[in-house]
PDB file of C-alpha atoms in Angstrom:
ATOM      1  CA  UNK U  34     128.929 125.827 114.308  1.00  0.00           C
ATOM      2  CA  UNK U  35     125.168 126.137 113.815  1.00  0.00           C
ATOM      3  CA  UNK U  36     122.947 125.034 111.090  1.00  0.00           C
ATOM      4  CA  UNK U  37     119.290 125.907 110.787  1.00  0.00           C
ATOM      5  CA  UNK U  38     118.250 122.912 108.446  1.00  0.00           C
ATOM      6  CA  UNK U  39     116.483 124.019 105.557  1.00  0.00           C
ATOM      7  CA  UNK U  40     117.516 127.630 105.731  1.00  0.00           C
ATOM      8  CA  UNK U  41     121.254 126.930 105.637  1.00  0.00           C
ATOM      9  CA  UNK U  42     121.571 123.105 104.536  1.00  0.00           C
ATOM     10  CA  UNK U  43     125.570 123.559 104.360  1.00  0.00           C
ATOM     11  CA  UNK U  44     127.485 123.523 107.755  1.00  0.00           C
ATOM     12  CA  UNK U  45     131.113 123.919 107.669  1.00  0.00           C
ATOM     13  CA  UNK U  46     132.913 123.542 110.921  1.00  0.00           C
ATOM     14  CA  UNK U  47     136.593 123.602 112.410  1.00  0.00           C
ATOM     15  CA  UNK U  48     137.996 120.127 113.361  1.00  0.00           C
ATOM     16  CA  UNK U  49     138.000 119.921 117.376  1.00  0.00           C
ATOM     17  CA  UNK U  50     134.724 121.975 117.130  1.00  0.00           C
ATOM     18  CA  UNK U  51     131.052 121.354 118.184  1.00  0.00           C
ATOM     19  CA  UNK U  52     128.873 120.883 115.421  1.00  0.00           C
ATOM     20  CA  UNK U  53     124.681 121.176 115.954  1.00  0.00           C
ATOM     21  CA  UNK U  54     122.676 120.106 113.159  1.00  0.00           C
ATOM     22  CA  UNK U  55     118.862 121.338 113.013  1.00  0.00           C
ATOM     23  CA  UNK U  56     115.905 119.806 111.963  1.00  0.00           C
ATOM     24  CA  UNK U  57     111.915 120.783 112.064  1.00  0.00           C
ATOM     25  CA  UNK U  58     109.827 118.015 111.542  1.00  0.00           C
ATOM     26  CA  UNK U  59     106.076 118.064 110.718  1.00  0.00           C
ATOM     27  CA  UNK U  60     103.652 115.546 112.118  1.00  0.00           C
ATOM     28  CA  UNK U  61     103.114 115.843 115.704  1.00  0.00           C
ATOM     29  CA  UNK U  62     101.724 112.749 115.927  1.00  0.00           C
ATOM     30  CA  UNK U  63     105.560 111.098 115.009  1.00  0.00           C
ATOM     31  CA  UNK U  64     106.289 109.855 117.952  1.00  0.00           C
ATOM     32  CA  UNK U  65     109.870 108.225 116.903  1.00  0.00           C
ATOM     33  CA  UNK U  66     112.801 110.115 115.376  1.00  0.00           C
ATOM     34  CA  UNK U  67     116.108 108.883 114.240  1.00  0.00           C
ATOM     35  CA  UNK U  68     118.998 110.671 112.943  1.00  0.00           C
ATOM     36  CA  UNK U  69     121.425 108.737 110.070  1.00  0.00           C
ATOM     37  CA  UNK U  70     124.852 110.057 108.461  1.00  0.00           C
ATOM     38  CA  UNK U  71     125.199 109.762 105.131  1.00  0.00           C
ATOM     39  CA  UNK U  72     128.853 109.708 102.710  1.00  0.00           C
ATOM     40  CA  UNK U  73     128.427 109.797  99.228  1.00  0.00           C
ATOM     41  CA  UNK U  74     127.897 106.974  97.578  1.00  0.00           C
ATOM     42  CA  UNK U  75     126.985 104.954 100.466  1.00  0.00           C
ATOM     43  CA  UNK U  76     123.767 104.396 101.988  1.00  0.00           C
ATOM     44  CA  UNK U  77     122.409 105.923 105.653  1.00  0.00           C
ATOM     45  CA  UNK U  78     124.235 104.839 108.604  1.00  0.00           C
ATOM     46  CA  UNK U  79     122.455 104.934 111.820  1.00  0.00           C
ATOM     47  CA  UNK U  80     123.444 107.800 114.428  1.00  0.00           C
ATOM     48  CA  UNK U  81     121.028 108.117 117.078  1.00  0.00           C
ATOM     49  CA  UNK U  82     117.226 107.680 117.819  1.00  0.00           C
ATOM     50  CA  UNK U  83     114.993 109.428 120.872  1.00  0.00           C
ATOM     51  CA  UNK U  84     111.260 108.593 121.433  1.00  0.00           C
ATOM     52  CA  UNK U  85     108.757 111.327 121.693  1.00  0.00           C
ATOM     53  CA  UNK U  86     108.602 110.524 125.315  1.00  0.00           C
ATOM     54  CA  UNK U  87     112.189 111.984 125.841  1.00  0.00           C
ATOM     55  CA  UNK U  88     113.878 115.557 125.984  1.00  0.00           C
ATOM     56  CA  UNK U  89     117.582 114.486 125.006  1.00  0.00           C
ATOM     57  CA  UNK U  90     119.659 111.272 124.397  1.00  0.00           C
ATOM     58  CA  UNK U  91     123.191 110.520 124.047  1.00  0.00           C
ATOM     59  CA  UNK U  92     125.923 108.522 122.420  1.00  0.00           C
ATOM     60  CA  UNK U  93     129.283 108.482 121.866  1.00  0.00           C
ATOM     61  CA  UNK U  94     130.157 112.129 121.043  1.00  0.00           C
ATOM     62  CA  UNK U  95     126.332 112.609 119.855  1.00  0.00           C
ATOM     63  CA  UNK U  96     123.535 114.204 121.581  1.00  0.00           C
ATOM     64  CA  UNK U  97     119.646 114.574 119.908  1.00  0.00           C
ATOM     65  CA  UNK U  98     117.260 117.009 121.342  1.00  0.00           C
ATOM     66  CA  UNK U  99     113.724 116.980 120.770  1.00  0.00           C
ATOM     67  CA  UNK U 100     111.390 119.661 121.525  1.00  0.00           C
ATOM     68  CA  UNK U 101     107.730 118.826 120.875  1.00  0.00           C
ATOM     69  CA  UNK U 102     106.264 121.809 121.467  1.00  0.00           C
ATOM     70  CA  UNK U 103     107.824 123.734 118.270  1.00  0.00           C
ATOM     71  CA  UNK U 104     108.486 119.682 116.316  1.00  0.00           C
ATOM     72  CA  UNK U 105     112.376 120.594 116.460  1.00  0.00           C
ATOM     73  CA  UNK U 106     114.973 117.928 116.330  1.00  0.00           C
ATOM     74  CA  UNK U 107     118.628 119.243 117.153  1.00  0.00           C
ATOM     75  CA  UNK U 108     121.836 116.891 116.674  1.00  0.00           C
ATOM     76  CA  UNK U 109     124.737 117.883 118.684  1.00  0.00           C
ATOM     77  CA  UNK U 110     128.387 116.351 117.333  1.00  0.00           C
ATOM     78  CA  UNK U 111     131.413 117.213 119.906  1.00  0.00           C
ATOM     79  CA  UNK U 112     134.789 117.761 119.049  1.00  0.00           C
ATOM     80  CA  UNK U 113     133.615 117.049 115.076  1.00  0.00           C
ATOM     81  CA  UNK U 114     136.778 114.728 113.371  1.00  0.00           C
ATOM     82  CA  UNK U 115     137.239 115.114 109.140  1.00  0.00           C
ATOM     83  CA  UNK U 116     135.289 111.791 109.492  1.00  0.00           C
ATOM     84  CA  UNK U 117     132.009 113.267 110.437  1.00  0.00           C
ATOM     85  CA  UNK U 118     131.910 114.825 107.095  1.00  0.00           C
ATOM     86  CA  UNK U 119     128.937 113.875 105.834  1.00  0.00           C
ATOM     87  CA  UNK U 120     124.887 114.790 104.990  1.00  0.00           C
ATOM     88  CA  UNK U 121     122.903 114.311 107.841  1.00  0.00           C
ATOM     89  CA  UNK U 122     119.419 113.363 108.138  1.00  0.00           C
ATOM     90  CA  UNK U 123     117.321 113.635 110.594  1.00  0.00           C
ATOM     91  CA  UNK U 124     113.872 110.836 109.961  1.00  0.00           C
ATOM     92  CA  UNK U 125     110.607 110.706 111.651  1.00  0.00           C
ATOM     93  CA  UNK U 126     108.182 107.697 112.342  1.00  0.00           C
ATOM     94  CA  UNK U 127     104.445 108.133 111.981  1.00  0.00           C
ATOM     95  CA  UNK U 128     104.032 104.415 113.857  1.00  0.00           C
ATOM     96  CA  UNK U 129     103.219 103.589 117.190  1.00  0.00           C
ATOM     97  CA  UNK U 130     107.036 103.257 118.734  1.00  0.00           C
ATOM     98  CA  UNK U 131     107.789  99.517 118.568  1.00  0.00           C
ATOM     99  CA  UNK U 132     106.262  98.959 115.205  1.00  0.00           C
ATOM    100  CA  UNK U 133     108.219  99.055 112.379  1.00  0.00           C
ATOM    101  CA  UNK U 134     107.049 102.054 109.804  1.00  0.00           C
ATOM    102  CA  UNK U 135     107.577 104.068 107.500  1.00  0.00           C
ATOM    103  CA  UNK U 136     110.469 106.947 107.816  1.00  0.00           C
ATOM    104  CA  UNK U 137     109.783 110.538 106.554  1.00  0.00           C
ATOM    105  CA  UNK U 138     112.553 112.501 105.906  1.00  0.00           C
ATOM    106  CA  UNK U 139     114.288 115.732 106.022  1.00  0.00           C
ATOM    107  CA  UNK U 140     116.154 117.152 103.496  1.00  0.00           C
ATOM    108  CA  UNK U 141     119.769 117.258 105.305  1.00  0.00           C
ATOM    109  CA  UNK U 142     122.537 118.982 106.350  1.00  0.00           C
ATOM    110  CA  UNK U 143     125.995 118.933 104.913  1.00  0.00           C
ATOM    111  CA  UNK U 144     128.824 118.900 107.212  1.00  0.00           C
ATOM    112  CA  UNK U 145     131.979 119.746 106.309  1.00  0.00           C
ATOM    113  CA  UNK U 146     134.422 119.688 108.814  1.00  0.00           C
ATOM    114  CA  UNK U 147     138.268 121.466 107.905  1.00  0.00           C
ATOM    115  CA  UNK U 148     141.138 119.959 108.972  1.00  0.00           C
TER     116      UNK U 148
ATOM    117  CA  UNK I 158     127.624  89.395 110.313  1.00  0.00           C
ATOM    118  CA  UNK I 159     126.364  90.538 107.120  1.00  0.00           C
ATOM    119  CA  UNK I 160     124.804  93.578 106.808  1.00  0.00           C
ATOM    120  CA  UNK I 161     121.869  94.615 104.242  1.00  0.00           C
ATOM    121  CA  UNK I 162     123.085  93.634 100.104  1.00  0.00           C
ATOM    122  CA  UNK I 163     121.615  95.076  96.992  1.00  0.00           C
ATOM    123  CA  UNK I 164     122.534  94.078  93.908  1.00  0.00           C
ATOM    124  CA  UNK I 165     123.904  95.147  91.228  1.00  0.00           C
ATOM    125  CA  UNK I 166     124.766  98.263  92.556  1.00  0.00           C
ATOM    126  CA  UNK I 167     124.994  99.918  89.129  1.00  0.00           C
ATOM    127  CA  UNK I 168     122.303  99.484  86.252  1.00  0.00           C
ATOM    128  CA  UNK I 169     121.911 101.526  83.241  1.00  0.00           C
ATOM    129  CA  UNK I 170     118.974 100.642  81.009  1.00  0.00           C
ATOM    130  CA  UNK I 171     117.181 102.199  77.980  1.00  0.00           C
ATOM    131  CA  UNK I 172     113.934 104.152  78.170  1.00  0.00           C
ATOM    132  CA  UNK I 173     110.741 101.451  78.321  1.00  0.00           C
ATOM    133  CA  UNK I 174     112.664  98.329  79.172  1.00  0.00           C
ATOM    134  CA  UNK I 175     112.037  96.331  82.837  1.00  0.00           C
ATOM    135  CA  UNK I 176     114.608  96.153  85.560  1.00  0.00           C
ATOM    136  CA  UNK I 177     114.828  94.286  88.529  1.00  0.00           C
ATOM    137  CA  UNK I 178     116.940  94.854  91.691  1.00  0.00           C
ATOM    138  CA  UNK I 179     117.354  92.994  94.323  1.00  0.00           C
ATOM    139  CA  UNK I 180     117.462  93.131  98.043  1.00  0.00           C
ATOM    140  CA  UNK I 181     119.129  90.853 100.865  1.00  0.00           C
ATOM    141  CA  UNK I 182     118.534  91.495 104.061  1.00  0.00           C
ATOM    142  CA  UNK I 183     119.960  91.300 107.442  1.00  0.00           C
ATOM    143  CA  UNK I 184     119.493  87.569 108.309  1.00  0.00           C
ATOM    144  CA  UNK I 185     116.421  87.134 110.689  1.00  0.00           C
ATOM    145  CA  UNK I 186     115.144  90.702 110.237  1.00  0.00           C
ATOM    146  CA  UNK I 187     111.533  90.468 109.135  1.00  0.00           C
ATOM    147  CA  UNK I 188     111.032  94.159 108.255  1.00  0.00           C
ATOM    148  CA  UNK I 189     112.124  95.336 104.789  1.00  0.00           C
ATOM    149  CA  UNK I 190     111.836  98.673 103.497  1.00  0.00           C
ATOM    150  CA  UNK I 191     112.265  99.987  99.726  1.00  0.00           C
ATOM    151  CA  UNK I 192     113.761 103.944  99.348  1.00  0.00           C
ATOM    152  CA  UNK I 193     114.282 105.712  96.659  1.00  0.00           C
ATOM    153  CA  UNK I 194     116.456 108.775  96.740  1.00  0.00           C
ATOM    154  CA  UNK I 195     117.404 111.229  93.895  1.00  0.00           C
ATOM    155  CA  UNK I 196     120.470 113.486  93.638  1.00  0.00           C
ATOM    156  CA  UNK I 197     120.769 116.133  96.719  1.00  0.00           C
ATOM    157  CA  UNK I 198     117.562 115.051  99.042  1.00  0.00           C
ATOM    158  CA  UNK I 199     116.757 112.578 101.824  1.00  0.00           C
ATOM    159  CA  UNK I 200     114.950 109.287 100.840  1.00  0.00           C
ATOM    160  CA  UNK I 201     111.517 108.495  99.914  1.00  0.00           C
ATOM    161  CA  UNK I 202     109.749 105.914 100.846  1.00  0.00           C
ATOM    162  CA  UNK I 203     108.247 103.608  98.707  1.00  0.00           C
ATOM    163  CA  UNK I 204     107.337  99.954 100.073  1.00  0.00           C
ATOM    164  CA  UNK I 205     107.454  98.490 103.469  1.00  0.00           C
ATOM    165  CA  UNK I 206     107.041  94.703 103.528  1.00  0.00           C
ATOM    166  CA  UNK I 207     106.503  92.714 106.978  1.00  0.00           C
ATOM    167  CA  UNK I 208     107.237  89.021 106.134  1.00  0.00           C
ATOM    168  CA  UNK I 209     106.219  88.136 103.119  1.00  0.00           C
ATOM    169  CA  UNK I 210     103.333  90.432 102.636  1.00  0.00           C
ATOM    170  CA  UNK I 211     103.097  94.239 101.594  1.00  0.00           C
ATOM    171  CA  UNK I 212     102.210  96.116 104.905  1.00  0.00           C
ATOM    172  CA  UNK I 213     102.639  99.701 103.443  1.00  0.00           C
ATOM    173  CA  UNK I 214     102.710 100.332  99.193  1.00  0.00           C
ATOM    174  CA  UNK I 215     101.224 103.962  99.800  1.00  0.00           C
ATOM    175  CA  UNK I 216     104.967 105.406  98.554  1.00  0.00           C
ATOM    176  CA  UNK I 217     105.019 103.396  94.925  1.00  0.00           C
ATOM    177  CA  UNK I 218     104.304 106.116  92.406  1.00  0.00           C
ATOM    178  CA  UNK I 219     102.530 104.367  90.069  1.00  0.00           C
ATOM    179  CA  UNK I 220     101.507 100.463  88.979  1.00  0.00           C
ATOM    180  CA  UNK I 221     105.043 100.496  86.933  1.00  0.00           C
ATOM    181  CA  UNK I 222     106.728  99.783  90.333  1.00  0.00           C
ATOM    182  CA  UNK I 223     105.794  96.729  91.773  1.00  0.00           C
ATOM    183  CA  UNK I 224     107.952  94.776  94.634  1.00  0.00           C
ATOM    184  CA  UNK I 225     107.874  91.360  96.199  1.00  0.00           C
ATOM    185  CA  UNK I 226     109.469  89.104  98.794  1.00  0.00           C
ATOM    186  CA  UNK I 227     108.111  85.611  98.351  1.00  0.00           C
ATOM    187  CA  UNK I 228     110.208  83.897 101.271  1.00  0.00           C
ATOM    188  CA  UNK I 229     110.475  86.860 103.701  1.00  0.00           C
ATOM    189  CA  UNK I 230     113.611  87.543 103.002  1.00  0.00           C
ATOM    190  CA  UNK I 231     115.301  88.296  99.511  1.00  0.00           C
ATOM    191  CA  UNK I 232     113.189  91.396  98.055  1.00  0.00           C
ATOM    192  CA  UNK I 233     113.371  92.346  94.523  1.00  0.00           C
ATOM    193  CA  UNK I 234     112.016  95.795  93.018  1.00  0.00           C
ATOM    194  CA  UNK I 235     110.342  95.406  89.793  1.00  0.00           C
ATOM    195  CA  UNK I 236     110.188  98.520  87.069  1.00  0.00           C
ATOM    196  CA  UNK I 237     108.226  98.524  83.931  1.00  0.00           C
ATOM    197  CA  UNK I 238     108.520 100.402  81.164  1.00  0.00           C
ATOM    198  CA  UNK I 239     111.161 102.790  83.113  1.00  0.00           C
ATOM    199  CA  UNK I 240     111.500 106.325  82.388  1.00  0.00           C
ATOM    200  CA  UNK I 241     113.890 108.699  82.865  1.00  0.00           C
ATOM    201  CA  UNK I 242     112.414 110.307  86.018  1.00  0.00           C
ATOM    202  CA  UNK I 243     113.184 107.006  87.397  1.00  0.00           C
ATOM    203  CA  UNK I 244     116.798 107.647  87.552  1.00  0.00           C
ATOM    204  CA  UNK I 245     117.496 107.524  91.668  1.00  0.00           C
ATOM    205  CA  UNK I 246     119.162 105.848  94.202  1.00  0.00           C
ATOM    206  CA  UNK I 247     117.445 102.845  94.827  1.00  0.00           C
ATOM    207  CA  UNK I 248     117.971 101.839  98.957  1.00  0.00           C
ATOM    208  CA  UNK I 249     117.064  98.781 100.514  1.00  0.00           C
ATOM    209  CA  UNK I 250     116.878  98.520 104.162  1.00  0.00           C
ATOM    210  CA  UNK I 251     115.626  95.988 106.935  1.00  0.00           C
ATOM    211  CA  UNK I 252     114.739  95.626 111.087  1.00  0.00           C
ATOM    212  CA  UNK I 253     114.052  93.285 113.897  1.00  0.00           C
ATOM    213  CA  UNK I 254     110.544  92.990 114.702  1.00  0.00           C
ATOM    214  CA  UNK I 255     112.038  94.370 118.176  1.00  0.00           C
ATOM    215  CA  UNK I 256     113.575  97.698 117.454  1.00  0.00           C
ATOM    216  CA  UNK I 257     112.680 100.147 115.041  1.00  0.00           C
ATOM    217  CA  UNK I 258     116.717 101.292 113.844  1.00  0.00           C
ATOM    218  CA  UNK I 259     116.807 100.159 109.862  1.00  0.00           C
ATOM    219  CA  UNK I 260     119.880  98.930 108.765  1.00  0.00           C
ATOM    220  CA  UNK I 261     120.547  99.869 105.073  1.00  0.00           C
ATOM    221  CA  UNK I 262     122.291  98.817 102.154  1.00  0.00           C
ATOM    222  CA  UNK I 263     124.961 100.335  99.641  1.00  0.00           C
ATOM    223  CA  UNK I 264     121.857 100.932  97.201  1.00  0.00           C
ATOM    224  CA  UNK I 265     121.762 100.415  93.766  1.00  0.00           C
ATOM    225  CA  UNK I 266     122.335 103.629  91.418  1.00  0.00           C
ATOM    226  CA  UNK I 267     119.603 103.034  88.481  1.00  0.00           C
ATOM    227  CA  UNK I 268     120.203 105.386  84.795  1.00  0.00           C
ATOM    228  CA  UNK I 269     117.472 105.251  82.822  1.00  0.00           C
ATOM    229  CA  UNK I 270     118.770 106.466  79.208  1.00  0.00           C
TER     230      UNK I 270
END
């Protein structure tokens, strides 16, 4: 399943699935992005980062994409688990990378993920 | 170890009266970041403190939010005369001077009556 961020902020997906979150972000200057999962109630949990000088970046089960030349963030989940249910996030720093700014954030994606 | 604390993580208050809330952060981080973050959207930033000093206030809406963090560690959030548009999720969060990942807390959930 496909999102397109804030066209379609509601993604509902099959367990065992793929899931690929969207995000357009707007200062091409940011030079530091960061995605976090969110559960309700609970504050953001860190996911994944990727520096502007970098096309893609995993994890464990989690890739992020950036593509500078249209600001678009993408956050790939494989084989999505009823525990990835969540908003997702996707946060960019204005700082030099290394410093400590500032995030600016998205609006976020809801995952749903049936059992 | 301990990860980022707010307390309390529920206030409800009245219309003009002064809250505080309080932030603990990740022992030996030195960065400490105030959010605020209302029903259905991502959080907004609103005070960025490197040691003890204020390095970024630009997100404080107006001179009824004031924070501080004396010691360089424990932050509290201070709200005057609180409104109702002030009802949000309040998150705290804090980094290592070496990496830029923010750890956050639980938040605290403030209802202005």
């Amino acid at each position: 399943g496909e999102s397109v961020g804030l066209h379609l902020p509601t993604l509902s997906v099959q367990e065992g699935d793929n899931s690929i979150i969207n995000c357009a972000y707007s200062n091409s200057a940011s030079d530091y992005f960061i995605w976090y999962k969110q559960e309700s109630g609970k504050g953001p949990q860190f996911i994944i980062d990727i520096r502007s000088n970098m096309d893609k970046r995993q994890g464990q089960r989690v890739t992020v994409l950036l593509n500078k030349t249209v600001k678009h963030l993408s956050l790939q989940i494989a084989a999505t688990q009823p525990g990835d249910s969540a908003v997702y996030f996707c946060a960019e720093n204005e700082g030099r990378a290394g410093n400590n700014r500032k995030l600016i954030w998205g609006l976020g994606t809801s995952l749903a993920v049936n059992p | 170890g301990a990860g980022v604390s707010q307390t309390p993580s529920n206030k409800v208050t009245e219309k003009g009266k002064y809250v505080e809330l309080r932030c603990d952060p990740i022992s030996g981080h030195t960065a400490l970041y105030w959010y605020r973050q209302s029903l259905g959207q991502g959080p907004e930033f609103l005070i960025y403190f490197q040691g003890t000093g204020a390095a970024d206030d630009s997100g404080l809406p107006n001179d009824r939010f004031f924070a501080v963090r004396p010691e360089g560690s424990v932050s509290t959030l201070k709200i005057q005369r609180t409104e109702r548009g002030d009802s949000a999720m309040y998150l705290c969060a804090s980094s290592s001077a070496s990496y830029n990942e923010q750890f956050f807390g639980p938040g605290t959930r403030l209802t202005v009556l």
